[in-house]
Coordinates of C-alpha atoms and ligand atoms in Angstrom, one line a residue:
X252 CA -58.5 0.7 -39.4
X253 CA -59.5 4.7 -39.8
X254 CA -56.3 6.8 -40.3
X255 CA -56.8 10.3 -39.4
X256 CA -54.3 13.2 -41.2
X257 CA -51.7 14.5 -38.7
X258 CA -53.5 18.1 -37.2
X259 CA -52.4 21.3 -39.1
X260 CA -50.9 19.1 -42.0
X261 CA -51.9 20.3 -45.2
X262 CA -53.0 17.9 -48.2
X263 CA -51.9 18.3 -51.7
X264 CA -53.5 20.6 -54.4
X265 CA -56.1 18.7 -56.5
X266 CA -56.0 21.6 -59.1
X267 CA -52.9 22.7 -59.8
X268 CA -52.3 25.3 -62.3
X269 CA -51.2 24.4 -66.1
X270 CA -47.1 25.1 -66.1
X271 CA -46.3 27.7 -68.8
X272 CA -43.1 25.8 -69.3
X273 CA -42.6 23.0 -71.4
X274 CA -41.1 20.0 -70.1
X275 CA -38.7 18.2 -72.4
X276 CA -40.0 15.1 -74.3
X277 CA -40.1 12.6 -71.8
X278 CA -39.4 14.6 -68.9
X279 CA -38.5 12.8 -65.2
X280 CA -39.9 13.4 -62.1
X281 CA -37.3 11.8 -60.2
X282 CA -39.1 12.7 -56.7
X283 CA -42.4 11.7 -56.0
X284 CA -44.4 9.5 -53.4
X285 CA -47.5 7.5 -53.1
X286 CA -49.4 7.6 -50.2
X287 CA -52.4 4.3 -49.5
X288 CA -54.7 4.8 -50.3
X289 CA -54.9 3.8 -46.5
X290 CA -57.9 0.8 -46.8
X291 CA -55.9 -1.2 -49.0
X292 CA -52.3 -0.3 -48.3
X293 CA -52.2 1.1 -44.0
X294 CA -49.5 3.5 -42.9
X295 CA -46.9 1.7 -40.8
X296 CA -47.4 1.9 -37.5
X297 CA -43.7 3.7 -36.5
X298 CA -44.8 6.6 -38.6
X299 CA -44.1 10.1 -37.5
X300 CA -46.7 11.7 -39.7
X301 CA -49.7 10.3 -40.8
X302 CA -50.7 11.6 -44.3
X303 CA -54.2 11.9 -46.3
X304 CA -54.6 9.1 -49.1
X305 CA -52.7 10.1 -52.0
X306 CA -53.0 7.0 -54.6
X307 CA -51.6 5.9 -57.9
X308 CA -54.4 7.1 -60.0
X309 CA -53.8 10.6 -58.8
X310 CA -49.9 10.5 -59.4
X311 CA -50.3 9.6 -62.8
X312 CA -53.1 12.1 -63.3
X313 CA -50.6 14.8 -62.2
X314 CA -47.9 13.3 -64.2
X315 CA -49.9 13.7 -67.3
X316 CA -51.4 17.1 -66.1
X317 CA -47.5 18.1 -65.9
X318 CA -46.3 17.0 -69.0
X319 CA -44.4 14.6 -67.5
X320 CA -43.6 11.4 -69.1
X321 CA -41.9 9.2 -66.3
X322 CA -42.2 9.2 -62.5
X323 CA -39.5 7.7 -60.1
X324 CA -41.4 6.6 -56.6
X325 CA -39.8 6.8 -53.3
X326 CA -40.4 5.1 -50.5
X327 CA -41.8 7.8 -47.5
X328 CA -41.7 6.9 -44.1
X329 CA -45.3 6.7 -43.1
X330 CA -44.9 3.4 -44.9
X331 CA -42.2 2.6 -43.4
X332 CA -40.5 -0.5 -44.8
X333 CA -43.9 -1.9 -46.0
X334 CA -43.1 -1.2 -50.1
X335 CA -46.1 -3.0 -51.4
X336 CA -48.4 0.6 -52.7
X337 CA -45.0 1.5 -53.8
X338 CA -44.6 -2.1 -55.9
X339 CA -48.6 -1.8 -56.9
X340 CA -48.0 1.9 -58.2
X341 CA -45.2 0.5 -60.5
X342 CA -47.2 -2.8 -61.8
X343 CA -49.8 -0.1 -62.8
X344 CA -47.4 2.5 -64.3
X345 CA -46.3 -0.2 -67.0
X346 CA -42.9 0.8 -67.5
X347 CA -43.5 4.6 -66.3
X348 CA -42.5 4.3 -63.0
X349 CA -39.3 3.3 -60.8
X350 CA -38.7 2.8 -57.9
X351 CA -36.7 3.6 -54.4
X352 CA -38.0 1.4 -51.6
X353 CA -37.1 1.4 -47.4
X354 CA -36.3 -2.0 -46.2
X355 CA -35.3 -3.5 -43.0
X356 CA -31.6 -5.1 -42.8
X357 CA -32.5 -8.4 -42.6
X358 CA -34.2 -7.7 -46.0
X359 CA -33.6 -11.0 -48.0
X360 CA -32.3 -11.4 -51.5
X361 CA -35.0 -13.0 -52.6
X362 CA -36.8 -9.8 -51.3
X363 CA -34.8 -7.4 -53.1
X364 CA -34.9 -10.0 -56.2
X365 CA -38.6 -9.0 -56.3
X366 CA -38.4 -5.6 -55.7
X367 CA -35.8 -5.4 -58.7
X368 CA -37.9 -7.7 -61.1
X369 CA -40.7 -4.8 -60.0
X370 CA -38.9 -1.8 -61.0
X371 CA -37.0 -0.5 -57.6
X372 CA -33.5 0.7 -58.5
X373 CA -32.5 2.0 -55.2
X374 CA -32.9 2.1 -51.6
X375 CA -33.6 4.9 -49.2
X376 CA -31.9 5.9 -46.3
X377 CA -33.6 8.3 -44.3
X378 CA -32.0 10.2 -41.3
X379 CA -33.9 13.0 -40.4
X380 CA -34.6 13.0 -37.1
X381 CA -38.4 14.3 -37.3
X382 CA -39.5 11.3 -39.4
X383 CA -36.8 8.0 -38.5
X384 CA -35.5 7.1 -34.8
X385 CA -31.8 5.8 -34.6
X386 CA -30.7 5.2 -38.0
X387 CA -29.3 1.6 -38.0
X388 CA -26.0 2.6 -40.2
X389 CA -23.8 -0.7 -39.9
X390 CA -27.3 -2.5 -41.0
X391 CA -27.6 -0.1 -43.9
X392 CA -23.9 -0.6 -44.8
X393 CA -24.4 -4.1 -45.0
X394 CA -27.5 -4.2 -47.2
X395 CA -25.8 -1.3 -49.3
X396 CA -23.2 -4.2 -50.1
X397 CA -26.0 -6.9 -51.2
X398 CA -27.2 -4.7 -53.8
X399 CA -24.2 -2.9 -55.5
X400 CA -24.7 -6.6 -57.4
X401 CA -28.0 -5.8 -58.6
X402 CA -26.7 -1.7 -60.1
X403 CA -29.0 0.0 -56.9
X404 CA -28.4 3.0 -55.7
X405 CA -28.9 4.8 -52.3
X406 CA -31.0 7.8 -51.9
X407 CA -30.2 9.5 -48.9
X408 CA -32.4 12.5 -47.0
X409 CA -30.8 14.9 -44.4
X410 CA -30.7 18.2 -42.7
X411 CA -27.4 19.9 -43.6
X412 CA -26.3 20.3 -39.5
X413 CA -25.8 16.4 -40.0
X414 CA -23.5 16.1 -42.6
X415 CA -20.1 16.7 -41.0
X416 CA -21.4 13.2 -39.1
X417 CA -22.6 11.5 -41.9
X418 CA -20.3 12.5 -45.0
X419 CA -17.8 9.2 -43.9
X420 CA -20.5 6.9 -43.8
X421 CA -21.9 7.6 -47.2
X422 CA -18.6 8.1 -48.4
X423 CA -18.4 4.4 -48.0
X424 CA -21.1 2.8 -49.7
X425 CA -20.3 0.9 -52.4
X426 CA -23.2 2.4 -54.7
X427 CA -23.8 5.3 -56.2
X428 CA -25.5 8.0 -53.8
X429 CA -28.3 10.5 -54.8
X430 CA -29.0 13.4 -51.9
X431 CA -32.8 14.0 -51.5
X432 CA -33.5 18.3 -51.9
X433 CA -30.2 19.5 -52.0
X434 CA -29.3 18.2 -48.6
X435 CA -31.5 20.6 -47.0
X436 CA -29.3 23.8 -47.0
X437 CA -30.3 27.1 -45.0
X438 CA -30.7 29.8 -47.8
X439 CA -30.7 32.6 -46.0
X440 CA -27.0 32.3 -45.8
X441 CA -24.9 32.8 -48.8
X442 CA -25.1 30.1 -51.8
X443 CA -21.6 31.0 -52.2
X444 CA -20.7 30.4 -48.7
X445 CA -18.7 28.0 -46.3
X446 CA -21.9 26.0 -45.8
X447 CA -22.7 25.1 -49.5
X448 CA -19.3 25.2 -50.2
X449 CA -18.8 22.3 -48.0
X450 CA -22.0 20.1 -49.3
X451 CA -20.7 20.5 -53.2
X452 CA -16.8 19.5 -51.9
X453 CA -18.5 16.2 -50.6
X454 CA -21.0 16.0 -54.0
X455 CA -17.5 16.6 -56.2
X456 CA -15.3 14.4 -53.8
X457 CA -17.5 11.5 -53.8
X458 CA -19.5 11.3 -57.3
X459 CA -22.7 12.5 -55.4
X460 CA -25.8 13.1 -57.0
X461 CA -28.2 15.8 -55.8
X462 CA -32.0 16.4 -56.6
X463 CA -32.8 20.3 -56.4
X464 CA -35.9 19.5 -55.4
X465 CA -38.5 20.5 -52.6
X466 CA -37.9 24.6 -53.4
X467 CA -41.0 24.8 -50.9
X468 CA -39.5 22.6 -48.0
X469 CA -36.4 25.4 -47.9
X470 CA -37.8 28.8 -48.7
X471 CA -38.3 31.1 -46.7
X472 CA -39.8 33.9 -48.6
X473 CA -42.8 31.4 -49.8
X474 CA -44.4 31.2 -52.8
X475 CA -45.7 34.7 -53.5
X476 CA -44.8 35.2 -57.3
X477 CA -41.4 37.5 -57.9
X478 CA -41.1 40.6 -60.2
X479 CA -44.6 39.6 -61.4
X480 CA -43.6 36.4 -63.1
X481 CA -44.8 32.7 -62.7
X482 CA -41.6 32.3 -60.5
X483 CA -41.8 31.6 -56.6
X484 CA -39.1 30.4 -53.8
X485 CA -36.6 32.7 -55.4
X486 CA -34.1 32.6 -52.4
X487 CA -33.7 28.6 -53.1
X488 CA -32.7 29.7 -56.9
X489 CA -29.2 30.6 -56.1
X490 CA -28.3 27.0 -54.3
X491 CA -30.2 25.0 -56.8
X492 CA -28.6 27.0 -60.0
X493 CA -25.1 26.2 -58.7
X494 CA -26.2 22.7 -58.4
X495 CA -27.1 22.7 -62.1
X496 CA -24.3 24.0 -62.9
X497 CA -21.6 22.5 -60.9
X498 CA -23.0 19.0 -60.7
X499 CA -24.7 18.7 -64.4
X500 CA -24.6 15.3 -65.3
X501 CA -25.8 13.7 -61.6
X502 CA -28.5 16.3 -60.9
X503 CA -32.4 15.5 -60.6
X504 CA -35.5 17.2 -60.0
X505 CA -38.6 16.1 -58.7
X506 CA -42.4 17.5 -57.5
X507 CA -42.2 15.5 -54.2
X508 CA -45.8 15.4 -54.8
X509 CA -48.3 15.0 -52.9
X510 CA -45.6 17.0 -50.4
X511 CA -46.2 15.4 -46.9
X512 CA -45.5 17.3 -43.9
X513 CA -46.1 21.1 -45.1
X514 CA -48.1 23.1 -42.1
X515 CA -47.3 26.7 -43.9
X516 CA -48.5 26.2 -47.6
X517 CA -49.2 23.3 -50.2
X518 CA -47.6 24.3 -53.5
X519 CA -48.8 24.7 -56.6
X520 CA -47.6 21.6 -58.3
X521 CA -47.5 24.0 -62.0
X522 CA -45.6 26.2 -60.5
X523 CA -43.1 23.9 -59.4
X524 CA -42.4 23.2 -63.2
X525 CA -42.4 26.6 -64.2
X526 CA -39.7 27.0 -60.9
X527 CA -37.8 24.8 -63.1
X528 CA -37.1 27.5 -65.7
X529 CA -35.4 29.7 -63.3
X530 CA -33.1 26.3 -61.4
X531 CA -32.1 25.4 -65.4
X532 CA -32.4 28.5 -68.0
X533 CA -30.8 26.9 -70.6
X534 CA -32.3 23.9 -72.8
X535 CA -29.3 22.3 -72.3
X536 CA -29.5 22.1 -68.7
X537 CA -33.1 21.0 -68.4
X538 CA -32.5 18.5 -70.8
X539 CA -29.9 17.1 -68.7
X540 CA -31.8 17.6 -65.9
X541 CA -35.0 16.3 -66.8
X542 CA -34.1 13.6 -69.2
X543 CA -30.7 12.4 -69.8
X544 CA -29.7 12.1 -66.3
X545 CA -32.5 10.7 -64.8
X546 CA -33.0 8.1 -67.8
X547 CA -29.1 6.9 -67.1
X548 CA -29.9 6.2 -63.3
X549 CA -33.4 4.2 -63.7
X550 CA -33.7 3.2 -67.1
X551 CA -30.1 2.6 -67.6
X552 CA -30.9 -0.5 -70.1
X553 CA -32.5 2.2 -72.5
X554 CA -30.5 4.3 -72.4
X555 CA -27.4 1.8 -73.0
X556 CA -29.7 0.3 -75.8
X557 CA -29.7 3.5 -77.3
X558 CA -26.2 4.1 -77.7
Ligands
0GY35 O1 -41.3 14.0 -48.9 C1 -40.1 14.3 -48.7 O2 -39.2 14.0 -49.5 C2 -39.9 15.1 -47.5 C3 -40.4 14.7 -46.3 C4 -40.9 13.4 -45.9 C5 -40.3 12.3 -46.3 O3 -39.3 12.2 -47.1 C6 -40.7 10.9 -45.7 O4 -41.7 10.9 -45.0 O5 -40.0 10.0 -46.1 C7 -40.3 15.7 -45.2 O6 -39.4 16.6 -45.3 O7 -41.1 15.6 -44.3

């Protein structure tokens, strides 16, 4: 079956610059997909978006042109609830790799036995409205029950308009939740104001972690370099650095390579890491950021090992 790239989408940058920062010793990027390739492993047919191949052997060539040491994989939805490039990227990460599958409710243990025994430590809920019809909740309540057993977690991905109707629901689940890009805030208003205010009392009130990831997705003034300096998407800096600062130990970051669904511009995945310098100035907080949390969420038996 030929699988032709959604019109004006653009595909991901197979040269992407050296980042002049340097990632802590066994860095995580805690956001990242894999995409096919599309002969062995074919785009679900309910897809919204239909993406160019983007296969294991080029995520792991970008992690190691990154400097990154470990790559959490998650689930997109032009796969749908099909997980298996997702399960053959990890078999062929040995041990680099977790991670976050979709799956249908009537999902059976055995199922999420073998995803577990494969490295997924966490599900996916996905309820933006351009990608997913109806979002099944009371199914995805029940199947966040069958795996608070196995330590899963739920990452969730939103637009910010949504959250007043959602916040009760993921209050609820019985698992630790993880919000996918900051849960998509508008930053042209204030970082400071009622609207951000509002996401980081639901983060704070219910343990919430949040990747500040996908500074692309939510700028606005694009990628063109500030003040000269290997710095881009500087209006996203302000939400992610109080992110970083107010939610240290449960924030992520991730490339959300190879960045489906961009029409305007396909970032420069080196600039992204040096973006990272400006989100967490201090070693401390990249550390945090880039290591010690995500290591406690999908490697959790090292790190408990290590104490
Ligand atoms: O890759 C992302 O995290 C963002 C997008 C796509 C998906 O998450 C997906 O298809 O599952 C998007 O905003 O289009």
């Amino acid at each position: 079956m030929v699988f032709t790239p959604t019109a004006g989408w653009l595909t991901w940058d197979p040269s992407p610059s050296t980042p002049t920062v340097a990632l802590p010793p066994g860095t995580v990027d805690a956001h990242c997909h894999v995409f096919g390739p599309a002969e062995r492993f074919p785009f679900a047919p309910e897809r919204k978006y239909t993406p160019t191949d983007a296969g294991r052997e080029q995520l792991f060539a970008l992690r190691d042109h990154l400097g990154v040491a470990r790559q959490v994989i998650v689930q997109a939805t032009c796969h749908g609830t099909d997980n298996r490039a997702l399960v053959d990227a990890l078999d062929a990460a040995n041990g680099r790799a977790r991670g976050v599958a979709a799956v249908r409710g009537d999902v059976t243990d055995d199922e999420l036995a073998t995803l577990d025994r494969a490295g997924v430590r966490g599900l996916r809920f996905n309820f933006v409205k351009r990608l997913v019809d109806a979002v099944p909740t009371d199914e995805l309540a029940a199947v966040a029950e069958r795996i608070a057993p196995l330590g899963w977690h739920v990452v969730v991905y939103f637009e910010a308009a949504d959250l007043p109707d959602l916040e009760d629901f993921f209050g609820r689940l019985p698992v630790p939740v993880v919000v996918d890009h900051m849960g998509r805030p508008d930053v042209t208003r204030d970082a400071d104001g009622p609207g951000f205010d509002r996401f980081l009392r639901f983060v704070d009130r219910h343990d919430v972690w949040v990747k500040v990831s996908c500074p692309e997705r939510l700028s606005v003034t694009g990628p063109p370099a500030v003040d000269g300096e290997r710095h881009a998407y500087a209006d996203v800096v302000p939400f992610a650095r109080r992110v970083v600062a107010e939610v240290g130990d449960r924030v992520l970051w991730g490339t959300d390579w190879p960045h489906p669904n961009l029409t305007d511009h396909m970032p420069d995945d080196g600039l992204l890491v040096d973006h990272v310098r400006h989100v967490a100035p201090t070693p401390e907080d990249r550390q945090r950021l880039l290591v010690d949390n995500p290591m406690r969420l999908y490697w959790r038996e090292e790190t408990e090992a290590a104490r």
